[in-house]
mmCIF file of N, CA and C in Angstrom:
data_model
loop_
_atom_site.group_PDB
_atom_site.id
_atom_site.type_symbol
_atom_site.label_atom_id
_atom_site.label_comp_id
_atom_site.label_asym_id
_atom_site.label_seq_id
_atom_site.Cartn_x
_atom_site.Cartn_y
_atom_site.Cartn_z
ATOM 1 N N MET A 28 1.083 -1.165 0.064
ATOM 2 C CA MET A 28 -0.155 -0.336 0.211
ATOM 3 C C MET A 28 1.015 1.466 -0.131
ATOM 4 N N ALA A 29 0.727 1.993 -1.273
ATOM 5 C CA ALA A 29 1.428 3.154 -1.013
ATOM 6 C C ALA A 29 1.007 4.647 0.391
ATOM 7 N N PHE A 30 2.139 5.447 0.250
ATOM 8 C CA PHE A 30 1.917 6.711 1.332
ATOM 9 C C PHE A 30 1.049 7.645 0.272
ATOM 10 N N LYS A 31 0.167 8.007 0.918
ATOM 11 C CA LYS A 31 -0.251 8.994 0.059
ATOM 12 C C LYS A 31 -0.170 10.343 0.846
ATOM 13 N N LEU A 32 0.547 11.549 1.151
ATOM 14 C CA LEU A 32 0.418 12.886 1.729
ATOM 15 C C LEU A 32 -0.541 13.684 1.204
ATOM 16 N N LYS A 33 -1.570 13.735 2.045
ATOM 17 C CA LYS A 33 -2.640 14.882 2.142
ATOM 18 C C LYS A 33 -2.283 16.152 2.143
ATOM 19 N N THR A 34 -2.153 17.398 1.162
ATOM 20 C CA THR A 34 -1.535 18.289 1.818
ATOM 21 C C THR A 34 -2.856 19.540 1.360
ATOM 22 N N GLY A 35 -3.082 20.296 1.747
ATOM 23 C CA GLY A 35 -3.841 21.688 1.087
ATOM 24 C C GLY A 35 -3.434 22.470 0.027
ATOM 25 N N LYS A 36 -4.266 23.039 -0.289
ATOM 26 C CA LYS A 36 -4.343 23.621 -1.818
ATOM 27 C C LYS A 36 -3.435 24.512 -1.614
ATOM 28 N N THR A 37 -3.288 25.199 -1.092
ATOM 29 C CA THR A 37 -2.534 26.644 -0.919
ATOM 30 C C THR A 37 -0.501 25.721 -0.845
ATOM 31 N N ILE A 38 -0.481 24.547 -0.215
ATOM 32 C CA ILE A 38 0.867 23.919 0.250
ATOM 33 C C ILE A 38 0.898 23.481 -1.648
ATOM 34 N N ASN A 39 0.392 22.563 -1.910
ATOM 35 C CA ASN A 39 0.273 22.517 -3.658
ATOM 36 C C ASN A 39 0.346 23.300 -4.580
ATOM 37 N N LYS A 40 -0.027 24.506 -4.615
ATOM 38 C CA LYS A 40 0.532 25.670 -5.289
ATOM 39 C C LYS A 40 2.301 26.454 -4.878
ATOM 40 N N ILE A 41 1.954 26.121 -3.702
ATOM 41 C CA ILE A 41 3.366 26.865 -2.941
ATOM 42 C C ILE A 41 4.765 25.675 -4.064
ATOM 43 N N LEU A 42 4.428 24.322 -3.894
ATOM 44 C CA LEU A 42 5.009 23.083 -4.399
ATOM 45 C C LEU A 42 5.005 23.581 -5.904
ATOM 46 N N ALA A 43 3.982 24.147 -6.310
ATOM 47 C CA ALA A 43 3.925 24.102 -7.941
ATOM 48 C C ALA A 43 4.958 24.668 -8.337
ATOM 49 N N GLY A 44 5.334 26.031 -7.809
ATOM 50 C CA GLY A 44 5.866 27.389 -8.224
ATOM 51 C C GLY A 44 7.551 26.806 -8.030
ATOM 52 N N ALA A 45 7.341 26.302 -6.233
ATOM 53 C CA ALA A 45 8.967 26.156 -6.881
ATOM 54 C C ALA A 45 9.166 24.768 -7.972
ATOM 55 N N GLY A 46 8.272 24.340 -8.044
ATOM 56 C CA GLY A 46 8.712 23.393 -9.451
ATOM 57 C C GLY A 46 8.929 23.690 -10.868
ATOM 58 N N ILE A 47 7.904 25.184 -11.071
ATOM 59 C CA ILE A 47 7.889 26.082 -12.287
ATOM 60 C C ILE A 47 9.336 26.346 -12.156
ATOM 61 N N ALA A 48 9.714 27.130 -11.134
ATOM 62 C CA ALA A 48 10.646 28.249 -11.014
ATOM 63 C C ALA A 48 12.047 27.483 -11.489
ATOM 64 N N ALA A 49 12.178 25.826 -10.574
ATOM 65 C CA ALA A 49 12.837 25.186 -11.093
ATOM 66 C C ALA A 49 13.345 24.560 -12.619
ATOM 67 N N LEU A 50 12.303 23.865 -13.090
ATOM 68 C CA LEU A 50 12.483 23.944 -14.342
ATOM 69 C C LEU A 50 12.364 25.333 -15.486
ATOM 70 N N GLY A 51 12.139 25.706 -14.748
ATOM 71 C CA GLY A 51 12.235 27.308 -15.944
ATOM 72 C C GLY A 51 13.479 27.605 -15.735
ATOM 73 N N THR A 52 14.281 27.622 -14.548
ATOM 74 C CA THR A 52 15.434 27.715 -14.693
ATOM 75 C C THR A 52 16.703 27.198 -15.426
ATOM 76 N N VAL A 53 16.246 25.874 -15.163
ATOM 77 C CA VAL A 53 17.017 24.679 -16.513
ATOM 78 C C VAL A 53 16.682 24.883 -17.353
ATOM 79 N N ILE A 54 15.287 25.155 -18.082
ATOM 80 C CA ILE A 54 15.114 25.372 -19.680
ATOM 81 C C ILE A 54 16.039 26.611 -20.041
ATOM 82 N N LEU A 55 15.850 27.638 -19.258
ATOM 83 C CA LEU A 55 16.260 29.013 -19.495
ATOM 84 C C LEU A 55 17.782 29.408 -19.987
ATOM 85 N N GLY A 56 18.629 28.093 -18.769
ATOM 86 C CA GLY A 56 19.865 28.213 -18.609
ATOM 87 C C GLY A 56 20.250 27.190 -19.685
ATOM 88 N N ALA A 57 19.928 26.439 -20.467
ATOM 89 C CA ALA A 57 20.341 25.839 -21.538
ATOM 90 C C ALA A 57 19.952 26.704 -22.897
ATOM 91 N N ILE A 58 18.877 27.704 -22.886
ATOM 92 C CA ILE A 58 18.917 29.104 -23.873
ATOM 93 C C ILE A 58 19.770 29.903 -23.894
ATOM 94 N N SER A 59 19.831 30.289 -22.670
ATOM 95 C CA SER A 59 20.563 31.387 -22.657
ATOM 96 C C SER A 59 21.228 31.507 -21.538
ATOM 97 N N PRO A 60 22.548 31.037 -21.317
ATOM 98 C CA PRO A 60 22.681 31.207 -19.917
ATOM 99 C C PRO A 60 23.110 32.466 -19.508
ATOM 100 N N ASN A 61 23.374 33.359 -19.813
ATOM 101 C CA ASN A 61 23.748 34.640 -19.779
ATOM 102 C C ASN A 61 22.264 35.156 -19.618
ATOM 103 N N MET A 62 21.582 34.875 -20.246
ATOM 104 C CA MET A 62 20.198 35.642 -19.367
ATOM 105 C C MET A 62 19.364 34.564 -18.184
ATOM 106 N N ALA A 63 19.736 33.475 -17.763
ATOM 107 C CA ALA A 63 19.515 32.920 -17.256
ATOM 108 C C ALA A 63 19.694 33.227 -15.292
ATOM 109 N N GLU A 64 21.476 34.091 -15.547
ATOM 110 C CA GLU A 64 22.174 34.009 -14.207
ATOM 111 C C GLU A 64 21.597 35.654 -14.100
ATOM 112 N N GLY A 65 21.090 36.497 -14.751
ATOM 113 C CA GLY A 65 20.694 37.742 -14.575
ATOM 114 C C GLY A 65 19.616 37.547 -13.812
ATOM 115 N N THR A 66 19.109 38.981 -14.023
ATOM 116 C CA THR A 66 17.492 39.267 -13.368
ATOM 117 C C THR A 66 16.583 38.800 -13.934
ATOM 118 N N ILE A 67 16.506 39.071 -15.219
ATOM 119 C CA ILE A 67 15.369 38.902 -16.007
ATOM 120 C C ILE A 67 15.184 36.813 -16.005
ATOM 121 N N GLY A 68 16.190 36.364 -15.465
ATOM 122 C CA GLY A 68 16.289 34.855 -15.031
ATOM 123 C C GLY A 68 15.579 34.456 -13.523
ATOM 124 N N LYS A 69 15.561 35.318 -13.135
ATOM 125 C CA LYS A 69 14.906 35.419 -12.217
ATOM 126 C C LYS A 69 13.157 35.692 -12.110
ATOM 127 N N VAL A 70 13.184 36.351 -12.901
ATOM 128 C CA VAL A 70 11.517 37.015 -13.065
ATOM 129 C C VAL A 70 10.736 36.539 -14.084
ATOM 130 N N ILE A 71 11.454 35.454 -14.821
ATOM 131 C CA ILE A 71 10.633 34.704 -15.492
ATOM 132 C C ILE A 71 9.739 33.956 -14.734
ATOM 133 N N PRO A 72 10.740 33.081 -14.379
ATOM 134 C CA PRO A 72 10.312 31.685 -13.464
ATOM 135 C C PRO A 72 8.876 32.334 -12.397
ATOM 136 N N ALA A 73 8.975 33.217 -11.941
ATOM 137 C CA ALA A 73 8.098 33.678 -11.008
ATOM 138 C C ALA A 73 6.815 33.996 -11.803
ATOM 139 N N ALA A 74 6.973 34.924 -12.807
ATOM 140 C CA ALA A 74 5.726 35.243 -13.852
ATOM 141 C C ALA A 74 5.101 34.099 -14.143
ATOM 142 N N ALA A 75 6.044 33.400 -14.624
ATOM 143 C CA ALA A 75 5.303 31.950 -14.972
ATOM 144 C C ALA A 75 4.621 31.497 -14.339
ATOM 145 N N ALA A 76 5.342 30.895 -13.150
ATOM 146 C CA ALA A 76 4.684 30.572 -11.659
ATOM 147 C C ALA A 76 3.385 31.117 -11.378
ATOM 148 N N TYR A 77 3.041 32.619 -11.305
ATOM 149 C CA TYR A 77 2.124 33.563 -10.937
ATOM 150 C C TYR A 77 0.742 33.112 -12.092
ATOM 151 N N GLY A 78 1.157 33.300 -13.068
ATOM 152 C CA GLY A 78 0.047 33.063 -14.277
ATOM 153 C C GLY A 78 -0.371 31.609 -13.966
ATOM 154 N N ILE A 79 0.117 30.838 -13.893
ATOM 155 C CA ILE A 79 -0.155 29.165 -13.702
ATOM 156 C C ILE A 79 -1.258 29.206 -12.490
ATOM 157 N N GLY A 80 -0.401 29.488 -11.162
ATOM 158 C CA GLY A 80 -0.978 28.817 -10.204
ATOM 159 C C GLY A 80 -1.483 30.448 -9.135
ATOM 160 N N GLY A 81 -1.161 31.916 -9.406
ATOM 161 C CA GLY A 81 -1.188 32.460 -8.758
ATOM 162 C C GLY A 81 -0.271 33.189 -7.578
ATOM 163 N N ILE A 82 -0.632 33.760 -6.475
ATOM 164 C CA ILE A 82 0.390 34.162 -5.603
ATOM 165 C C ILE A 82 1.094 32.850 -4.544
ATOM 166 N N GLU A 83 0.397 31.875 -4.375
ATOM 167 C CA GLU A 83 1.504 31.156 -3.982
ATOM 168 C C GLU A 83 2.148 30.430 -4.697
ATOM 169 N N SER A 84 2.041 30.140 -5.667
ATOM 170 C CA SER A 84 3.211 29.471 -6.863
ATOM 171 C C SER A 84 4.102 30.711 -7.033
ATOM 172 N N ALA A 85 4.062 31.688 -6.755
ATOM 173 C CA ALA A 85 5.176 32.697 -6.893
ATOM 174 C C ALA A 85 5.826 32.847 -5.520
ATOM 175 N N ILE A 86 5.374 32.696 -4.453
ATOM 176 C CA ILE A 86 6.002 32.438 -3.722
ATOM 177 C C ILE A 86 6.688 31.416 -3.386
ATOM 178 N N GLY A 87 6.073 30.436 -3.963
ATOM 179 C CA GLY A 87 7.211 29.628 -4.160
ATOM 180 C C GLY A 87 8.937 29.140 -5.387
ATOM 181 N N ALA A 88 7.877 29.874 -6.187
ATOM 182 C CA ALA A 88 8.979 30.059 -7.297
ATOM 183 C C ALA A 88 10.597 31.348 -6.782
ATOM 184 N N VAL A 89 10.165 32.306 -6.199
ATOM 185 C CA VAL A 89 10.505 33.136 -5.149
ATOM 186 C C VAL A 89 11.528 32.862 -4.510
ATOM 187 N N ALA A 90 10.903 31.555 -3.215
ATOM 188 C CA ALA A 90 11.703 31.094 -2.236
ATOM 189 C C ALA A 90 12.676 30.002 -3.202
ATOM 190 N N THR A 91 12.136 29.363 -4.199
ATOM 191 C CA THR A 91 12.910 28.755 -4.441
ATOM 192 C C THR A 91 14.719 29.311 -5.273
ATOM 193 N N SER A 92 14.040 30.600 -6.180
ATOM 194 C CA SER A 92 15.272 31.559 -6.372
ATOM 195 C C SER A 92 16.310 32.097 -5.524
ATOM 196 N N VAL A 93 15.560 32.147 -4.434
ATOM 197 C CA VAL A 93 16.476 32.836 -3.141
ATOM 198 C C VAL A 93 17.309 31.592 -2.344
ATOM 199 N N ILE A 94 16.448 30.281 -2.706
ATOM 200 C CA ILE A 94 17.569 29.398 -1.983
ATOM 201 C C ILE A 94 18.895 28.502 -2.962
ATOM 202 N N ALA A 95 18.203 28.919 -4.006
ATOM 203 C CA ALA A 95 19.395 28.028 -5.078
ATOM 204 C C ALA A 95 20.627 29.575 -4.857
ATOM 205 N N SER A 96 20.122 30.563 -5.307
ATOM 206 C CA SER A 96 21.321 31.794 -5.234
ATOM 207 C C SER A 96 22.016 31.547 -3.620
ATOM 208 N N SER A 97 21.511 31.281 -2.610
ATOM 209 C CA SER A 97 22.386 31.066 -1.311
ATOM 210 C C SER A 97 23.170 30.009 -1.128
ATOM 211 N N THR A 98 22.683 28.681 -1.693
ATOM 212 C CA THR A 98 23.512 27.768 -1.742
ATOM 213 C C THR A 98 23.846 27.506 -2.957
ATOM 214 N N ALA A 99 24.468 28.569 -3.698
ATOM 215 C CA ALA A 99 25.677 28.830 -4.520
ATOM 216 C C ALA A 99 26.465 29.541 -4.671
ATOM 217 N N SER A 100 26.306 30.472 -3.583
ATOM 218 C CA SER A 100 27.958 31.302 -3.311
ATOM 219 C C SER A 100 28.526 30.384 -2.472
ATOM 220 N N PHE A 101 28.211 29.146 -1.758
ATOM 221 C CA PHE A 101 29.391 28.275 -1.271
ATOM 222 C C PHE A 101 29.844 26.887 -2.120
ATOM 223 N N THR A 102 29.737 27.082 -3.564
ATOM 224 C CA THR A 102 29.915 26.208 -4.962
ATOM 225 C C THR A 102 30.721 26.521 -5.871
ATOM 226 N N GLY A 103 31.180 26.522 -6.617
ATOM 227 C CA GLY A 103 31.555 26.865 -7.889
ATOM 228 C C GLY A 103 32.858 27.699 -7.787
ATOM 229 N N ALA A 104 33.481 28.039 -9.237
ATOM 230 C CA ALA A 104 34.507 29.193 -8.952
ATOM 231 C C ALA A 104 34.303 30.185 -7.802
ATOM 232 N N ASN A 105 33.595 30.694 -7.372
ATOM 233 C CA ASN A 105 33.595 31.610 -6.799
ATOM 234 C C ASN A 105 33.571 31.591 -4.885
ATOM 235 N N SER A 106 33.830 30.130 -4.527
ATOM 236 C CA SER A 106 32.942 29.799 -3.543
ATOM 237 C C SER A 106 34.570 30.029 -2.477
ATOM 238 N N MET A 107 35.903 29.687 -2.577
ATOM 239 C CA MET A 107 36.763 30.850 -2.199
ATOM 240 C C MET A 107 36.726 31.952 -1.698
ATOM 241 N N GLY A 108 36.228 32.530 -2.157
ATOM 242 C CA GLY A 108 36.224 33.977 -2.166
ATOM 243 C C GLY A 108 35.172 34.289 -1.064
ATOM 244 N N ASN A 109 33.969 33.503 -0.953
ATOM 245 C CA ASN A 109 32.830 33.564 0.247
ATOM 246 C C ASN A 109 32.975 33.187 1.369
ATOM 247 N N VAL A 110 33.678 32.250 1.793
ATOM 248 C CA VAL A 110 34.441 31.686 2.811
ATOM 249 C C VAL A 110 35.850 32.295 3.466
ATOM 250 N N GLN A 111 35.233 32.722 4.886
ATOM 251 C CA GLN A 111 36.490 33.234 5.361
ATOM 252 C C GLN A 111 37.758 32.287 5.675
ATOM 253 N N GLU A 112 39.214 32.209 5.154
ATOM 254 C CA GLU A 112 39.774 31.506 5.457
ATOM 255 C C GLU A 112 40.812 31.476 6.318
ATOM 256 N N SER A 113 41.207 31.418 7.571
ATOM 257 C CA SER A 113 42.339 31.176 7.979
ATOM 258 C C SER A 113 43.872 31.010 7.316
ATOM 259 N N SER A 114 44.622 32.488 8.137
ATOM 260 C CA SER A 114 46.333 32.464 7.551
ATOM 261 C C SER A 114 46.935 31.188 8.707
ATOM 262 N N LEU A 115 48.242 31.310 8.018
ATOM 263 C CA LEU A 115 48.817 30.352 9.298
ATOM 264 C C LEU A 115 49.976 31.332 9.723
#
Protein backbone atom coordinates (compact mmCIF):
# COMPACT_ATOMS: atom_id res chain seq x y z
CA MET A 1 0.00 0.00 0.00
CA ALA A 2 1.41 3.37 -1.01
CA PHE A 3 1.85 6.25 1.39
CA LYS A 4 -0.10 9.29 0.27
CA LEU A 5 0.41 12.65 1.89
CA LYS A 6 -2.66 14.83 1.92
CA THR A 7 -1.78 18.51 1.64
CA GLY A 8 -3.89 21.57 1.26
CA LYS A 9 -4.43 23.57 -1.89
CA THR A 10 -2.09 26.36 -0.75
CA ILE A 11 0.82 23.99 -0.09
CA ASN A 12 0.25 22.33 -3.45
CA LYS A 13 0.39 25.72 -5.21
CA ILE A 14 3.60 26.69 -3.40
CA LEU A 15 5.22 23.38 -4.37
CA ALA A 16 4.01 23.78 -7.96
CA GLY A 17 5.59 27.24 -8.09
CA ALA A 18 8.86 25.82 -6.80
CA GLY A 19 8.79 23.17 -9.51
CA ILE A 20 7.97 25.69 -12.21
CA ALA A 21 10.84 27.90 -11.07
CA ALA A 22 13.31 25.01 -11.01
CA LEU A 23 12.26 23.74 -14.43
CA GLY A 24 12.13 27.24 -15.89
CA THR A 25 15.63 28.01 -14.65
CA VAL A 26 16.99 24.80 -16.19
CA ILE A 27 15.32 25.49 -19.54
CA LEU A 28 16.39 29.14 -19.57
CA GLY A 29 19.94 28.12 -18.63
CA ALA A 30 20.04 25.71 -21.57
CA ILE A 31 18.79 28.35 -24.00
CA SER A 32 20.72 31.37 -22.74
CA PRO A 33 23.03 30.94 -19.72
CA ASN A 34 23.81 34.65 -19.51
CA MET A 35 20.14 35.57 -19.34
CA ALA A 36 19.44 32.87 -16.75
CA GLU A 37 22.03 34.33 -14.36
CA GLY A 38 20.67 37.87 -14.60
CA THR A 39 17.60 39.58 -13.23
CA ILE A 40 15.42 38.52 -16.12
CA GLY A 41 16.25 34.90 -15.32
CA LYS A 42 14.75 35.37 -11.87
CA VAL A 43 11.65 37.26 -13.08
CA ILE A 44 10.55 34.92 -15.87
CA PRO A 45 10.03 31.77 -13.73
CA ALA A 46 8.24 33.77 -11.02
CA ALA A 47 5.96 35.42 -13.59
CA ALA A 48 5.22 32.06 -15.20
CA ALA A 49 4.43 30.54 -11.81
CA TYR A 50 2.13 33.46 -10.99
CA GLY A 51 0.33 33.04 -14.30
CA ILE A 52 -0.25 29.35 -13.67
CA GLY A 53 -1.00 29.18 -9.95
CA GLY A 54 -1.42 32.68 -8.60
CA ILE A 55 0.38 34.35 -5.72
CA GLU A 56 1.04 31.10 -3.87
CA SER A 57 2.97 29.70 -6.82
CA ALA A 58 4.90 32.94 -7.18
CA ILE A 59 5.92 32.68 -3.52
CA GLY A 60 7.19 29.14 -4.15
CA ALA A 61 9.14 30.32 -7.21
CA VAL A 62 10.76 33.20 -5.34
CA ALA A 63 11.65 30.93 -2.42
CA THR A 64 13.30 28.50 -4.83
CA SER A 65 15.33 31.31 -6.41
CA VAL A 66 16.47 32.61 -3.02
CA ILE A 67 17.48 29.16 -1.81
CA ALA A 68 19.30 28.38 -5.07
CA SER A 69 21.26 31.63 -5.00
CA SER A 70 22.25 31.21 -1.35
CA THR A 71 23.57 27.67 -1.85
CA ALA A 72 25.43 28.67 -5.02
CA SER A 73 27.60 31.07 -3.02
CA PHE A 74 29.29 28.08 -1.34
CA THR A 75 30.02 26.18 -4.54
CA GLY A 76 31.57 26.98 -7.88
CA ALA A 77 34.42 29.16 -9.04
CA ASN A 78 33.84 31.96 -6.53
CA SER A 79 33.34 29.77 -3.48
CA MET A 80 36.80 30.39 -2.01
CA GLY A 81 36.16 34.12 -2.00
CA ASN A 82 32.96 33.62 -0.02
CA VAL A 83 34.44 31.45 2.73
CA GLN A 84 36.67 32.99 5.35
CA GLU A 85 40.07 31.35 5.50
CA SER A 86 42.54 31.44 8.36
CA SER A 87 46.15 32.11 7.51
CA LEU A 88 49.14 30.43 9.10
